[in-house]
């Protein structure tokens, strides 16, 4: 993330280091009077600190995103072994990010190059292998464990179903507020710089990864004893972290290109960013002080 904020340039310790660190703790806005004890349920946070597998897979997902952009920038003429390897590693830890990456990787490869060229063929091949891996993992989770088959009835066995908004509305006690408080920074950014930001390949890819991540969570659900485990949620924190890091990178680039005092747009963005950071740190500390993850 520091490389994204510094545009890949090695620098001495400066404000970008602090901003990269801040991204690790950023969270949705919390108003105790509205949210009561529910600071996490129903909201969307890029740093869910009580989920160990998410923490384990985050760095590899960030590297996969970077390697993908680099492969496109290098004109994508060689087979992307690094992308395939990282994808398999992510599959072994927590496959959620691949739910978004697998369909969008060949689509964006076709948009940036040509559906008839090598990049598209290579990206389809990578996505095919990763999709096959997801299918195999689904079999292991849903059909392989003999204890599940012995302890649960047929009606209790988990299956994947299309049930729009079922899981989110189960946890979102204030749905409109939960959504706005989670994406207020993105909404502000798009209002101020949206048109120009979509000219950036990295930001555009991150934005559509986030949209697909939300669509998957809102559309799909599990049945049986896993119905409230929210296992279609975990791609959202990863894509949201990438999206927010690239928003911040864009704002820093705009500020440096102006070579003058920060504009009112930049000040407003960092004001809201600071509020998200304060709430994110408060949520993190709350886990340790009150032993509460809700």
GROMACS .gro file of C-alpha atoms in nm:
model
  294
    1UNK     CA    1   0.000   0.000   0.000
    2UNK     CA    2   0.294   0.231   0.069
    3UNK     CA    3   0.415   0.167  -0.287
    4UNK     CA    4   0.074   0.267  -0.420
    5UNK     CA    5   0.071   0.588  -0.214
    6UNK     CA    6   0.429   0.673  -0.314
    7UNK     CA    7   0.374   0.572  -0.678
    8UNK     CA    8   0.635   0.300  -0.642
    9UNK     CA    9   0.911   0.539  -0.538
   10UNK     CA   10   1.133   0.458  -0.239
   11UNK     CA   11   1.127   0.747   0.003
   12UNK     CA   12   1.241   0.830   0.349
   13UNK     CA   13   0.982   0.809   0.624
   14UNK     CA   14   0.720   1.073   0.551
   15UNK     CA   15   0.346   1.128   0.568
   16UNK     CA   16   0.281   0.848   0.317
   17UNK     CA   17   0.413   0.595   0.568
   18UNK     CA   18   0.166   0.724   0.826
   19UNK     CA   19  -0.118   0.715   0.575
   20UNK     CA   20  -0.033   0.356   0.476
   21UNK     CA   21  -0.039   0.263   0.844
   22UNK     CA   22  -0.369   0.449   0.887
   23UNK     CA   23  -0.527   0.236   0.614
   24UNK     CA   24  -0.468  -0.070   0.831
   25UNK     CA   25  -0.698   0.075   1.098
   26UNK     CA   26  -0.958   0.262   0.897
   27UNK     CA   27  -1.321   0.163   0.955
   28UNK     CA   28  -1.680   0.274   0.897
   29UNK     CA   29  -1.824   0.573   1.082
   30UNK     CA   30  -1.985   0.482   1.413
   31UNK     CA   31  -2.239   0.689   1.604
   32UNK     CA   32  -2.298   0.514   1.940
   33UNK     CA   33  -2.642   0.671   1.978
   34UNK     CA   34  -2.749   0.515   1.647
   35UNK     CA   35  -2.538   0.200   1.630
   36UNK     CA   36  -2.568   0.113   1.999
   37UNK     CA   37  -2.358  -0.201   2.055
   38UNK     CA   38  -2.353  -0.296   1.686
   39UNK     CA   39  -2.035  -0.138   1.549
   40UNK     CA   40  -1.963  -0.418   1.306
   41UNK     CA   41  -2.275  -0.618   1.220
   42UNK     CA   42  -2.436  -0.487   0.904
   43UNK     CA   43  -2.148  -0.251   0.824
   44UNK     CA   44  -1.862  -0.294   0.577
   45UNK     CA   45  -1.510  -0.254   0.707
   46UNK     CA   46  -1.176  -0.313   0.528
   47UNK     CA   47  -1.014  -0.436   0.851
   48UNK     CA   48  -1.209  -0.703   1.036
   49UNK     CA   49  -0.963  -0.761   1.315
   50UNK     CA   50  -1.123  -1.066   1.475
   51UNK     CA   51  -1.112  -1.284   1.162
   52UNK     CA   52  -0.772  -1.453   1.144
   53UNK     CA   53  -0.807  -1.608   0.799
   54UNK     CA   54  -0.897  -1.268   0.650
   55UNK     CA   55  -0.587  -1.114   0.809
   56UNK     CA   56  -0.378  -1.403   0.671
   57UNK     CA   57  -0.505  -1.365   0.313
   58UNK     CA   58  -0.501  -0.983   0.292
   59UNK     CA   59  -0.132  -0.933   0.198
   60UNK     CA   60  -0.145  -1.200  -0.073
   61UNK     CA   61  -0.459  -1.043  -0.218
   62UNK     CA   62  -0.289  -0.704  -0.231
   63UNK     CA   63   0.012  -0.859  -0.406
   64UNK     CA   64  -0.216  -1.039  -0.653
   65UNK     CA   65  -0.384  -0.710  -0.740
   66UNK     CA   66  -0.044  -0.541  -0.790
   67UNK     CA   67   0.092  -0.828  -1.002
   68UNK     CA   68  -0.218  -0.813  -1.220
   69UNK     CA   69  -0.176  -0.441  -1.286
   70UNK     CA   70   0.195  -0.492  -1.355
   71UNK     CA   71   0.118  -0.774  -1.598
   72UNK     CA   72  -0.121  -0.548  -1.789
   73UNK     CA   73   0.128  -0.260  -1.791
   74UNK     CA   74   0.397  -0.492  -1.934
   75UNK     CA   75   0.162  -0.568  -2.224
   76UNK     CA   76   0.081  -0.915  -2.089
   77UNK     CA   77   0.274  -1.119  -2.347
   78UNK     CA   78   0.402  -1.387  -2.108
   79UNK     CA   79   0.192  -1.637  -1.919
   80UNK     CA   80   0.116  -1.490  -1.572
   81UNK     CA   81   0.262  -1.764  -1.354
   82UNK     CA   82   0.288  -1.528  -1.056
   83UNK     CA   83  -0.084  -1.448  -1.078
   84UNK     CA   84  -0.174  -1.816  -1.097
   85UNK     CA   85   0.056  -1.903  -0.805
   86UNK     CA   86  -0.081  -1.626  -0.586
   87UNK     CA   87  -0.435  -1.727  -0.676
   88UNK     CA   88  -0.369  -2.086  -0.567
   89UNK     CA   89  -0.214  -1.961  -0.243
   90UNK     CA   90  -0.518  -1.744  -0.173
   91UNK     CA   91  -0.741  -2.042  -0.252
   92UNK     CA   92  -0.560  -2.244   0.015
   93UNK     CA   93  -0.605  -1.972   0.281
   94UNK     CA   94  -0.945  -1.815   0.212
   95UNK     CA   95  -1.090  -1.809  -0.142
   96UNK     CA   96  -1.327  -1.513  -0.101
   97UNK     CA   97  -1.122  -1.257  -0.302
   98UNK     CA   98  -1.115  -1.498  -0.595
   99UNK     CA   99  -1.496  -1.482  -0.619
  100UNK     CA  100  -1.447  -1.131  -0.762
  101UNK     CA  101  -1.107  -1.169  -0.924
  102UNK     CA  102  -1.180  -1.479  -1.133
  103UNK     CA  103  -1.461  -1.332  -1.351
  104UNK     CA  104  -1.315  -0.980  -1.378
  105UNK     CA  105  -0.956  -1.075  -1.466
  106UNK     CA  106  -1.035  -1.201  -1.820
  107UNK     CA  107  -1.300  -0.933  -1.870
  108UNK     CA  108  -1.057  -0.648  -1.800
  109UNK     CA  109  -0.784  -0.825  -1.999
  110UNK     CA  110  -1.018  -0.822  -2.297
  111UNK     CA  111  -1.108  -0.455  -2.241
  112UNK     CA  112  -0.746  -0.339  -2.210
  113UNK     CA  113  -0.614  -0.550  -2.497
  114UNK     CA  114  -0.826  -0.764  -2.730
  115UNK     CA  115  -1.049  -1.071  -2.693
  116UNK     CA  116  -0.846  -1.229  -2.974
  117UNK     CA  117  -0.498  -1.177  -2.826
  118UNK     CA  118  -0.272  -1.371  -2.592
  119UNK     CA  119  -0.356  -1.170  -2.276
  120UNK     CA  120  -0.722  -1.267  -2.291
  121UNK     CA  121  -0.639  -1.633  -2.360
  122UNK     CA  122  -0.388  -1.642  -2.073
  123UNK     CA  123  -0.630  -1.471  -1.833
  124UNK     CA  124  -0.909  -1.715  -1.925
  125UNK     CA  125  -0.675  -2.007  -1.860
  126UNK     CA  126  -0.575  -1.869  -1.519
  127UNK     CA  127  -0.938  -1.804  -1.426
  128UNK     CA  128  -1.033  -2.155  -1.539
  129UNK     CA  129  -0.776  -2.316  -1.309
  130UNK     CA  130  -0.878  -2.096  -1.016
  131UNK     CA  131  -1.248  -2.159  -1.079
  132UNK     CA  132  -1.181  -2.533  -1.084
  133UNK     CA  133  -1.000  -2.491  -0.751
  134UNK     CA  134  -1.299  -2.307  -0.604
  135UNK     CA  135  -1.527  -2.587  -0.724
  136UNK     CA  136  -1.306  -2.851  -0.565
  137UNK     CA  137  -1.294  -2.657  -0.240
  138UNK     CA  138  -1.675  -2.630  -0.244
  139UNK     CA  139  -1.694  -3.010  -0.261
  140UNK     CA  140  -1.460  -3.039   0.037
  141UNK     CA  141  -1.661  -2.792   0.245
  142UNK     CA  142  -2.012  -2.910   0.161
  143UNK     CA  143  -1.986  -3.279   0.079
  144UNK     CA  144  -1.663  -3.429   0.209
  145UNK     CA  145  -1.681  -3.397   0.587
  146UNK     CA  146  -1.839  -3.721   0.722
  147UNK     CA  147  -1.907  -3.561   1.062
  148UNK     CA  148  -2.140  -3.306   0.901
  149UNK     CA  149  -2.326  -3.581   0.719
  150UNK     CA  150  -2.366  -3.778   1.041
  151UNK     CA  151  -2.465  -3.494   1.276
  152UNK     CA  152  -2.709  -3.298   1.059
  153UNK     CA  153  -3.031  -3.388   0.884
  154UNK     CA  154  -3.082  -3.336   0.512
  155UNK     CA  155  -3.269  -3.010   0.579
  156UNK     CA  156  -2.982  -2.877   0.793
  157UNK     CA  157  -2.706  -2.944   0.541
  158UNK     CA  158  -2.569  -2.621   0.389
  159UNK     CA  159  -2.634  -2.530   0.028
  160UNK     CA  160  -2.581  -2.217  -0.180
  161UNK     CA  161  -2.900  -2.030  -0.270
  162UNK     CA  162  -3.000  -1.703  -0.435
  163UNK     CA  163  -3.167  -1.506  -0.155
  164UNK     CA  164  -3.120  -1.131  -0.216
  165UNK     CA  165  -3.021  -0.925   0.090
  166UNK     CA  166  -3.118  -1.203   0.332
  167UNK     CA  167  -2.790  -1.221   0.524
  168UNK     CA  168  -2.713  -0.847   0.519
  169UNK     CA  169  -3.059  -0.745   0.640
  170UNK     CA  170  -3.033  -1.004   0.914
  171UNK     CA  171  -2.731  -0.815   1.055
  172UNK     CA  172  -2.802  -0.459   0.937
  173UNK     CA  173  -3.003  -0.307   1.220
  174UNK     CA  174  -3.002   0.033   1.046
  175UNK     CA  175  -2.955  -0.064   0.678
  176UNK     CA  176  -2.943   0.283   0.519
  177UNK     CA  177  -2.715   0.422   0.787
  178UNK     CA  178  -2.495   0.112   0.786
  179UNK     CA  179  -2.442   0.141   0.410
  180UNK     CA  180  -2.382   0.517   0.413
  181UNK     CA  181  -2.148   0.508   0.713
  182UNK     CA  182  -1.944   0.234   0.544
  183UNK     CA  183  -1.911   0.402   0.204
  184UNK     CA  184  -1.930   0.774   0.285
  185UNK     CA  185  -1.563   0.819   0.190
  186UNK     CA  186  -1.618   0.650  -0.146
  187UNK     CA  187  -1.932   0.854  -0.212
  188UNK     CA  188  -1.749   1.179  -0.138
  189UNK     CA  189  -1.453   1.077  -0.354
  190UNK     CA  190  -1.673   0.989  -0.652
  191UNK     CA  191  -1.861   1.317  -0.623
  192UNK     CA  192  -1.537   1.518  -0.619
  193UNK     CA  193  -1.311   1.322  -0.859
  194UNK     CA  194  -1.516   1.038  -1.005
  195UNK     CA  195  -1.486   1.122  -1.375
  196UNK     CA  196  -1.111   1.171  -1.363
  197UNK     CA  197  -1.049   0.874  -1.133
  198UNK     CA  198  -1.201   0.628  -1.380
  199UNK     CA  199  -0.930   0.718  -1.629
  200UNK     CA  200  -0.692   0.533  -1.397
  201UNK     CA  201  -0.668   0.160  -1.473
  202UNK     CA  202  -0.589   0.055  -1.115
  203UNK     CA  203  -0.875   0.251  -0.962
  204UNK     CA  204  -1.126   0.128  -1.220
  205UNK     CA  205  -1.032  -0.234  -1.159
  206UNK     CA  206  -1.053  -0.189  -0.781
  207UNK     CA  207  -1.394  -0.020  -0.809
  208UNK     CA  208  -1.548  -0.304  -1.010
  209UNK     CA  209  -1.395  -0.562  -0.778
  210UNK     CA  210  -1.574  -0.387  -0.492
  211UNK     CA  211  -1.904  -0.368  -0.684
  212UNK     CA  212  -1.891  -0.739  -0.764
  213UNK     CA  213  -1.797  -0.818  -0.403
  214UNK     CA  214  -2.110  -0.636  -0.282
  215UNK     CA  215  -2.327  -0.798  -0.548
  216UNK     CA  216  -2.215  -1.146  -0.440
  217UNK     CA  217  -2.290  -1.074  -0.075
  218UNK     CA  218  -2.626  -0.913  -0.148
  219UNK     CA  219  -2.735  -1.188  -0.388
  220UNK     CA  220  -2.613  -1.521  -0.249
  221UNK     CA  221  -2.666  -1.694   0.084
  222UNK     CA  222  -2.615  -2.032   0.243
  223UNK     CA  223  -2.887  -2.251   0.383
  224UNK     CA  224  -2.878  -2.500   0.667
  225UNK     CA  225  -2.663  -2.459   0.975
  226UNK     CA  226  -2.426  -2.219   0.794
  227UNK     CA  227  -2.694  -1.969   0.689
  228UNK     CA  228  -2.583  -1.692   0.929
  229UNK     CA  229  -2.207  -1.748   0.892
  230UNK     CA  230  -2.200  -1.477   0.622
  231UNK     CA  231  -1.938  -1.664   0.418
  232UNK     CA  232  -2.016  -1.455   0.109
  233UNK     CA  233  -1.911  -1.140   0.296
  234UNK     CA  234  -1.533  -1.181   0.320
  235UNK     CA  235  -1.438  -1.057  -0.026
  236UNK     CA  236  -1.577  -0.714   0.068
  237UNK     CA  237  -1.312  -0.616   0.327
  238UNK     CA  238  -1.031  -0.707   0.085
  239UNK     CA  239  -1.174  -0.521  -0.214
  240UNK     CA  240  -1.273  -0.226   0.005
  241UNK     CA  241  -0.919  -0.195   0.143
  242UNK     CA  242  -0.773  -0.196  -0.208
  243UNK     CA  243  -1.034   0.055  -0.323
  244UNK     CA  244  -0.966   0.291  -0.031
  245UNK     CA  245  -0.589   0.267  -0.075
  246UNK     CA  246  -0.620   0.366  -0.441
  247UNK     CA  247  -0.860   0.650  -0.358
  248UNK     CA  248  -0.602   0.781  -0.113
  249UNK     CA  249  -0.325   0.737  -0.372
  250UNK     CA  250  -0.528   0.939  -0.624
  251UNK     CA  251  -0.589   1.223  -0.377
  252UNK     CA  252  -0.218   1.237  -0.286
  253UNK     CA  253  -0.128   1.249  -0.656
  254UNK     CA  254  -0.373   1.534  -0.716
  255UNK     CA  255  -0.234   1.726  -0.420
  256UNK     CA  256   0.128   1.684  -0.534
  257UNK     CA  257   0.051   1.772  -0.895
  258UNK     CA  258  -0.102   2.104  -0.790
  259UNK     CA  259   0.219   2.198  -0.603
  260UNK     CA  260   0.030   2.438  -0.380
  261UNK     CA  261  -0.173   2.443  -0.065
  262UNK     CA  262  -0.428   2.164  -0.041
  263UNK     CA  263  -0.760   2.249  -0.206
  264UNK     CA  264  -1.092   2.241  -0.024
  265UNK     CA  265  -1.165   1.907  -0.191
  266UNK     CA  266  -0.849   1.753  -0.047
  267UNK     CA  267  -0.917   1.901   0.297
  268UNK     CA  268  -1.271   1.769   0.298
  269UNK     CA  269  -1.157   1.422   0.191
  270UNK     CA  270  -0.890   1.402   0.463
  271UNK     CA  271  -1.134   1.530   0.723
  272UNK     CA  272  -1.370   1.243   0.648
  273UNK     CA  273  -1.075   1.003   0.622
  274UNK     CA  274  -0.967   1.109   0.972
  275UNK     CA  275  -1.315   1.043   1.107
  276UNK     CA  276  -1.308   0.692   0.955
  277UNK     CA  277  -0.966   0.637   1.110
  278UNK     CA  278  -1.082   0.742   1.458
  279UNK     CA  279  -1.382   0.508   1.436
  280UNK     CA  280  -1.163   0.226   1.306
  281UNK     CA  281  -0.918   0.257   1.595
  282UNK     CA  282  -1.207   0.279   1.842
  283UNK     CA  283  -1.352  -0.046   1.702
  284UNK     CA  284  -1.009  -0.214   1.724
  285UNK     CA  285  -0.955  -0.104   2.085
  286UNK     CA  286  -1.309  -0.209   2.176
  287UNK     CA  287  -1.223  -0.570   2.093
  288UNK     CA  288  -0.950  -0.568   2.357
  289UNK     CA  289  -1.115  -0.351   2.623
  290UNK     CA  290  -1.475  -0.476   2.611
  291UNK     CA  291  -1.426  -0.815   2.437
  292UNK     CA  292  -1.700  -0.716   2.194
  293UNK     CA  293  -1.688  -0.786   1.818
  294UNK     CA  294  -2.045  -0.688   1.730
   0.00000   0.00000   0.00000
